[in-house]
Amino acid sequence: MAGYSRVMEIIRHDDGSLTIPVAALPEVTDDDGVVTPAVGETSMTIRPGEGGYIDALAEWDAQQNPDRGEAVSTASGRDEAMAVVHAVAEDPTHVAEAVDSLDDPAAGAEALRHVLVGGTPSVKAFAHEVAEAEGGDELAPHQATKIIGQVLAEVDARPE
């Protein structure tokens, strides 16, 4: 991910925001010979809907299990993913119960990871697909992304 350092881990907060590392700025000398010292690694917090959020969430997810491999979406996993996103959109306070209702939470999570890897266009298309399949209003991409992060955090917190 351009502009992000791999030294510090991305931190996902309960509200869905992410604290991401920002690469150090190099030492700069202006035309008058004045040197501005290098700025060490720092961080910033981004929220769903802000630039870079979807990429950072995908990176956060990859950090949770670096040996997982590439996300693969199956038809049944996609159905599970749509059902859980719709359920959480309807009742955001019951993420755990929505995940419990899935026949195969791991397949649903893989499908959601696959959506994230596709970036904003993929999230938009997925939100549209959820509304068509499950009913209700179409989620804005930042809302869908926040729900995806909540579901992945819940699935990953469970023992295998």
PDB file of C-alpha atoms in Angstrom:
ATOM      1  CA  MET A   1       0.000   0.000   0.000  1.00  0.00           C
ATOM      2  CA  ALA A   2       1.648   3.191  -1.142  1.00  0.00           C
ATOM      3  CA  GLY A   3       2.480   5.668   1.601  1.00  0.00           C
ATOM      4  CA  TYR A   4       2.114   3.143   4.390  1.00  0.00           C
ATOM      5  CA  SER A   5       4.944   1.711   6.416  1.00  0.00           C
ATOM      6  CA  ARG A   6       4.973  -1.990   7.173  1.00  0.00           C
ATOM      7  CA  VAL A   7       6.827  -1.531  10.505  1.00  0.00           C
ATOM      8  CA  MET A   8       3.836  -0.477  12.580  1.00  0.00           C
ATOM      9  CA  GLU A   9       0.665  -2.547  12.454  1.00  0.00           C
ATOM     10  CA  ILE A  10      -2.693  -1.135  11.486  1.00  0.00           C
ATOM     11  CA  ILE A  11      -5.021  -0.932  14.473  1.00  0.00           C
ATOM     12  CA  ARG A  12      -8.774  -1.423  14.048  1.00  0.00           C
ATOM     13  CA  HIS A  13     -10.908   0.335  16.671  1.00  0.00           C
ATOM     14  CA  ASP A  14     -14.359  -0.713  17.888  1.00  0.00           C
ATOM     15  CA  ASP A  15     -15.972   2.153  15.971  1.00  0.00           C
ATOM     16  CA  GLY A  16     -14.486   0.799  12.703  1.00  0.00           C
ATOM     17  CA  SER A  17     -11.818   3.472  12.388  1.00  0.00           C
ATOM     18  CA  LEU A  18      -8.264   2.409  11.591  1.00  0.00           C
ATOM     19  CA  THR A  19      -5.017   3.864  12.867  1.00  0.00           C
ATOM     20  CA  ILE A  20      -2.532   3.449  10.059  1.00  0.00           C
ATOM     21  CA  PRO A  21       1.202   4.048   9.917  1.00  0.00           C
ATOM     22  CA  VAL A  22       2.407   6.830   7.659  1.00  0.00           C
ATOM     23  CA  ALA A  23       5.875   6.585   6.161  1.00  0.00           C
ATOM     24  CA  ALA A  24       8.574   8.914   7.432  1.00  0.00           C
ATOM     25  CA  LEU A  25       9.145  12.144   5.569  1.00  0.00           C
ATOM     26  CA  PRO A  26      12.714  12.647   4.293  1.00  0.00           C
ATOM     27  CA  GLU A  27      15.018  15.495   5.256  1.00  0.00           C
ATOM     28  CA  VAL A  28      14.437  18.482   2.976  1.00  0.00           C
ATOM     29  CA  THR A  29      16.789  21.339   2.076  1.00  0.00           C
ATOM     30  CA  ASP A  30      15.138  24.425   0.603  1.00  0.00           C
ATOM     31  CA  ASP A  31      16.648  26.845  -1.931  1.00  0.00           C
ATOM     32  CA  ASP A  32      18.199  28.951   0.867  1.00  0.00           C
ATOM     33  CA  GLY A  33      20.018  25.935   2.324  1.00  0.00           C
ATOM     34  CA  VAL A  34      17.672  25.623   5.320  1.00  0.00           C
ATOM     35  CA  VAL A  35      17.377  21.987   6.327  1.00  0.00           C
ATOM     36  CA  THR A  36      14.117  20.620   7.640  1.00  0.00           C
ATOM     37  CA  PRO A  37      14.913  17.437   9.571  1.00  0.00           C
ATOM     38  CA  ALA A  38      13.362  14.119   8.646  1.00  0.00           C
ATOM     39  CA  VAL A  39      10.134  13.296  10.414  1.00  0.00           C
ATOM     40  CA  GLY A  40       9.983   9.800  11.826  1.00  0.00           C
ATOM     41  CA  GLU A  41       7.150   7.360  11.362  1.00  0.00           C
ATOM     42  CA  THR A  42       3.829   8.651  12.497  1.00  0.00           C
ATOM     43  CA  SER A  43       0.257   7.503  12.278  1.00  0.00           C
ATOM     44  CA  MET A  44      -3.164   8.780  11.379  1.00  0.00           C
ATOM     45  CA  THR A  45      -6.693   7.579  11.960  1.00  0.00           C
ATOM     46  CA  ILE A  46      -9.076   7.095   9.057  1.00  0.00           C
ATOM     47  CA  ARG A  47     -12.761   6.216   9.102  1.00  0.00           C
ATOM     48  CA  PRO A  48     -15.056   4.348   6.708  1.00  0.00           C
ATOM     49  CA  GLY A  49     -15.654   6.484   3.650  1.00  0.00           C
ATOM     50  CA  GLU A  50     -12.323   8.304   3.861  1.00  0.00           C
ATOM     51  CA  GLY A  51      -9.673   7.915   1.194  1.00  0.00           C
ATOM     52  CA  GLY A  52      -7.580   4.787   1.576  1.00  0.00           C
ATOM     53  CA  TYR A  53      -9.922   3.156   4.104  1.00  0.00           C
ATOM     54  CA  ILE A  54     -10.837   0.124   2.000  1.00  0.00           C
ATOM     55  CA  ASP A  55      -7.182  -0.583   1.173  1.00  0.00           C
ATOM     56  CA  ALA A  56      -6.192  -0.136   4.826  1.00  0.00           C
ATOM     57  CA  LEU A  57      -8.980  -2.470   5.972  1.00  0.00           C
ATOM     58  CA  ALA A  58      -7.809  -5.119   3.507  1.00  0.00           C
ATOM     59  CA  GLU A  59      -4.250  -4.666   4.823  1.00  0.00           C
ATOM     60  CA  TRP A  60      -5.479  -4.892   8.448  1.00  0.00           C
ATOM     61  CA  ASP A  61      -7.291  -8.111   7.597  1.00  0.00           C
ATOM     62  CA  ALA A  62      -4.158  -9.570   5.996  1.00  0.00           C
ATOM     63  CA  GLN A  63      -2.173  -8.690   9.149  1.00  0.00           C
ATOM     64  CA  GLN A  64      -4.553 -10.747  11.275  1.00  0.00           C
ATOM     65  CA  ASN A  65      -3.431 -13.938   9.578  1.00  0.00           C
ATOM     66  CA  PRO A  66      -0.504 -13.400   7.224  1.00  0.00           C
ATOM     67  CA  ASP A  67      -0.393 -17.084   6.279  1.00  0.00           C
ATOM     68  CA  ARG A  68      -4.014 -17.126   5.077  1.00  0.00           C
ATOM     69  CA  GLY A  69      -3.269 -16.708   1.390  1.00  0.00           C
ATOM     70  CA  GLU A  70      -5.303 -15.069  -1.337  1.00  0.00           C
ATOM     71  CA  ALA A  71      -9.027 -14.588  -0.702  1.00  0.00           C
ATOM     72  CA  VAL A  72     -11.302 -16.838  -2.724  1.00  0.00           C
ATOM     73  CA  SER A  73     -15.025 -16.307  -3.130  1.00  0.00           C
ATOM     74  CA  THR A  74     -17.387 -19.211  -3.677  1.00  0.00           C
ATOM     75  CA  ALA A  75     -21.092 -19.004  -4.564  1.00  0.00           C
ATOM     76  CA  SER A  76     -22.134 -20.263  -1.123  1.00  0.00           C
ATOM     77  CA  GLY A  77     -19.631 -17.941   0.563  1.00  0.00           C
ATOM     78  CA  ARG A  78     -21.011 -15.002  -1.404  1.00  0.00           C
ATOM     79  CA  ASP A  79     -24.537 -15.899  -0.252  1.00  0.00           C
ATOM     80  CA  GLU A  80     -23.316 -16.088   3.349  1.00  0.00           C
ATOM     81  CA  ALA A  81     -21.548 -12.742   2.971  1.00  0.00           C
ATOM     82  CA  MET A  82     -24.638 -11.028   1.604  1.00  0.00           C
ATOM     83  CA  ALA A  83     -26.834 -12.456   4.360  1.00  0.00           C
ATOM     84  CA  VAL A  84     -24.527 -11.379   7.176  1.00  0.00           C
ATOM     85  CA  VAL A  85     -23.961  -7.878   5.793  1.00  0.00           C
ATOM     86  CA  HIS A  86     -27.715  -7.409   5.414  1.00  0.00           C
ATOM     87  CA  ALA A  87     -28.359  -8.712   8.948  1.00  0.00           C
ATOM     88  CA  VAL A  88     -25.776  -6.381  10.482  1.00  0.00           C
ATOM     89  CA  ALA A  89     -27.098  -3.455   8.449  1.00  0.00           C
ATOM     90  CA  GLU A  90     -30.554  -4.156   9.865  1.00  0.00           C
ATOM     91  CA  ASP A  91     -29.289  -4.536  13.453  1.00  0.00           C
ATOM     92  CA  PRO A  92     -25.716  -3.234  13.960  1.00  0.00           C
ATOM     93  CA  THR A  93     -25.689  -4.191  17.648  1.00  0.00           C
ATOM     94  CA  HIS A  94     -25.848  -7.927  16.946  1.00  0.00           C
ATOM     95  CA  VAL A  95     -22.802  -8.728  14.837  1.00  0.00           C
ATOM     96  CA  ALA A  96     -22.024 -11.897  16.821  1.00  0.00           C
ATOM     97  CA  GLU A  97     -25.575 -13.190  16.416  1.00  0.00           C
ATOM     98  CA  ALA A  98     -25.475 -12.476  12.678  1.00  0.00           C
ATOM     99  CA  VAL A  99     -22.238 -14.454  12.358  1.00  0.00           C
ATOM    100  CA  ASP A 100     -23.721 -17.257  14.524  1.00  0.00           C
ATOM    101  CA  SER A 101     -26.607 -17.575  12.060  1.00  0.00           C
ATOM    102  CA  LEU A 102     -24.280 -18.447   9.185  1.00  0.00           C
ATOM    103  CA  ASP A 103     -23.866 -22.041   8.071  1.00  0.00           C
ATOM    104  CA  ASP A 104     -20.246 -21.398   7.087  1.00  0.00           C
ATOM    105  CA  PRO A 105     -18.798 -18.197   8.613  1.00  0.00           C
ATOM    106  CA  ALA A 106     -15.356 -18.933   7.147  1.00  0.00           C
ATOM    107  CA  ALA A 107     -16.722 -19.048   3.582  1.00  0.00           C
ATOM    108  CA  GLY A 108     -18.637 -15.817   4.176  1.00  0.00           C
ATOM    109  CA  ALA A 109     -15.516 -14.160   5.547  1.00  0.00           C
ATOM    110  CA  GLU A 110     -13.472 -15.261   2.538  1.00  0.00           C
ATOM    111  CA  ALA A 111     -16.081 -13.785   0.215  1.00  0.00           C
ATOM    112  CA  LEU A 112     -15.953 -10.505   2.161  1.00  0.00           C
ATOM    113  CA  ARG A 113     -12.160 -10.476   1.922  1.00  0.00           C
ATOM    114  CA  HIS A 114     -12.501 -10.983  -1.806  1.00  0.00           C
ATOM    115  CA  VAL A 115     -14.815  -7.947  -1.968  1.00  0.00           C
ATOM    116  CA  LEU A 116     -12.283  -5.805  -0.074  1.00  0.00           C
ATOM    117  CA  VAL A 117      -9.424  -6.772  -2.359  1.00  0.00           C
ATOM    118  CA  GLY A 118     -11.427  -5.376  -5.286  1.00  0.00           C
ATOM    119  CA  GLY A 119     -11.487  -1.929  -3.681  1.00  0.00           C
ATOM    120  CA  THR A 120     -14.246   0.654  -3.898  1.00  0.00           C
ATOM    121  CA  PRO A 121     -15.818  -0.568  -7.178  1.00  0.00           C
ATOM    122  CA  SER A 122     -16.106  -4.063  -5.730  1.00  0.00           C
ATOM    123  CA  VAL A 123     -17.635  -2.798  -2.475  1.00  0.00           C
ATOM    124  CA  LYS A 124     -20.158  -0.669  -4.415  1.00  0.00           C
ATOM    125  CA  ALA A 125     -21.165  -3.617  -6.597  1.00  0.00           C
ATOM    126  CA  PHE A 126     -21.440  -5.864  -3.553  1.00  0.00           C
ATOM    127  CA  ALA A 127     -23.663  -3.349  -1.712  1.00  0.00           C
ATOM    128  CA  HIS A 128     -25.927  -3.206  -4.771  1.00  0.00           C
ATOM    129  CA  GLU A 129     -26.025  -7.001  -4.940  1.00  0.00           C
ATOM    130  CA  VAL A 130     -26.928  -7.235  -1.225  1.00  0.00           C
ATOM    131  CA  ALA A 131     -29.856  -4.834  -1.674  1.00  0.00           C
ATOM    132  CA  GLU A 132     -31.145  -6.799  -4.670  1.00  0.00           C
ATOM    133  CA  ALA A 133     -30.772 -10.212  -3.000  1.00  0.00           C
ATOM    134  CA  GLU A 134     -31.772  -9.370   0.569  1.00  0.00           C
ATOM    135  CA  GLY A 135     -34.033  -6.338   0.126  1.00  0.00           C
ATOM    136  CA  GLY A 136     -33.783  -3.007   1.871  1.00  0.00           C
ATOM    137  CA  ASP A 137     -31.899   0.103   0.906  1.00  0.00           C
ATOM    138  CA  GLU A 138     -28.534  -0.096  -0.821  1.00  0.00           C
ATOM    139  CA  LEU A 139     -25.705   0.624   1.596  1.00  0.00           C
ATOM    140  CA  ALA A 140     -23.228   3.371   0.873  1.00  0.00           C
ATOM    141  CA  PRO A 141     -19.750   1.913   0.245  1.00  0.00           C
ATOM    142  CA  HIS A 142     -18.403   3.302   3.532  1.00  0.00           C
ATOM    143  CA  GLN A 143     -21.273   1.665   5.454  1.00  0.00           C
ATOM    144  CA  ALA A 144     -20.740  -1.670   3.703  1.00  0.00           C
ATOM    145  CA  THR A 145     -17.004  -1.469   4.359  1.00  0.00           C
ATOM    146  CA  LYS A 146     -17.533  -0.758   8.059  1.00  0.00           C
ATOM    147  CA  ILE A 147     -19.870  -3.754   8.355  1.00  0.00           C
ATOM    148  CA  ILE A 148     -17.389  -5.965   6.496  1.00  0.00           C
ATOM    149  CA  GLY A 149     -14.714  -4.946   9.023  1.00  0.00           C
ATOM    150  CA  GLN A 150     -17.017  -5.757  11.942  1.00  0.00           C
ATOM    151  CA  VAL A 151     -17.883  -9.165  10.514  1.00  0.00           C
ATOM    152  CA  LEU A 152     -14.247 -10.047   9.761  1.00  0.00           C
ATOM    153  CA  ALA A 153     -13.205  -9.003  13.284  1.00  0.00           C
ATOM    154  CA  GLU A 154     -15.953 -11.196  14.749  1.00  0.00           C
ATOM    155  CA  VAL A 155     -15.090 -14.215  12.585  1.00  0.00           C
ATOM    156  CA  ASP A 156     -11.362 -13.850  13.298  1.00  0.00           C
ATOM    157  CA  ALA A 157     -11.966 -13.586  17.051  1.00  0.00           C
ATOM    158  CA  ARG A 158     -13.514 -17.066  17.120  1.00  0.00           C
ATOM    159  CA  PRO A 159     -11.486 -20.219  17.660  1.00  0.00           C
ATOM    160  CA  GLU A 160     -11.059 -22.318  14.533  1.00  0.00           C
TER     161      GLU A 160
END
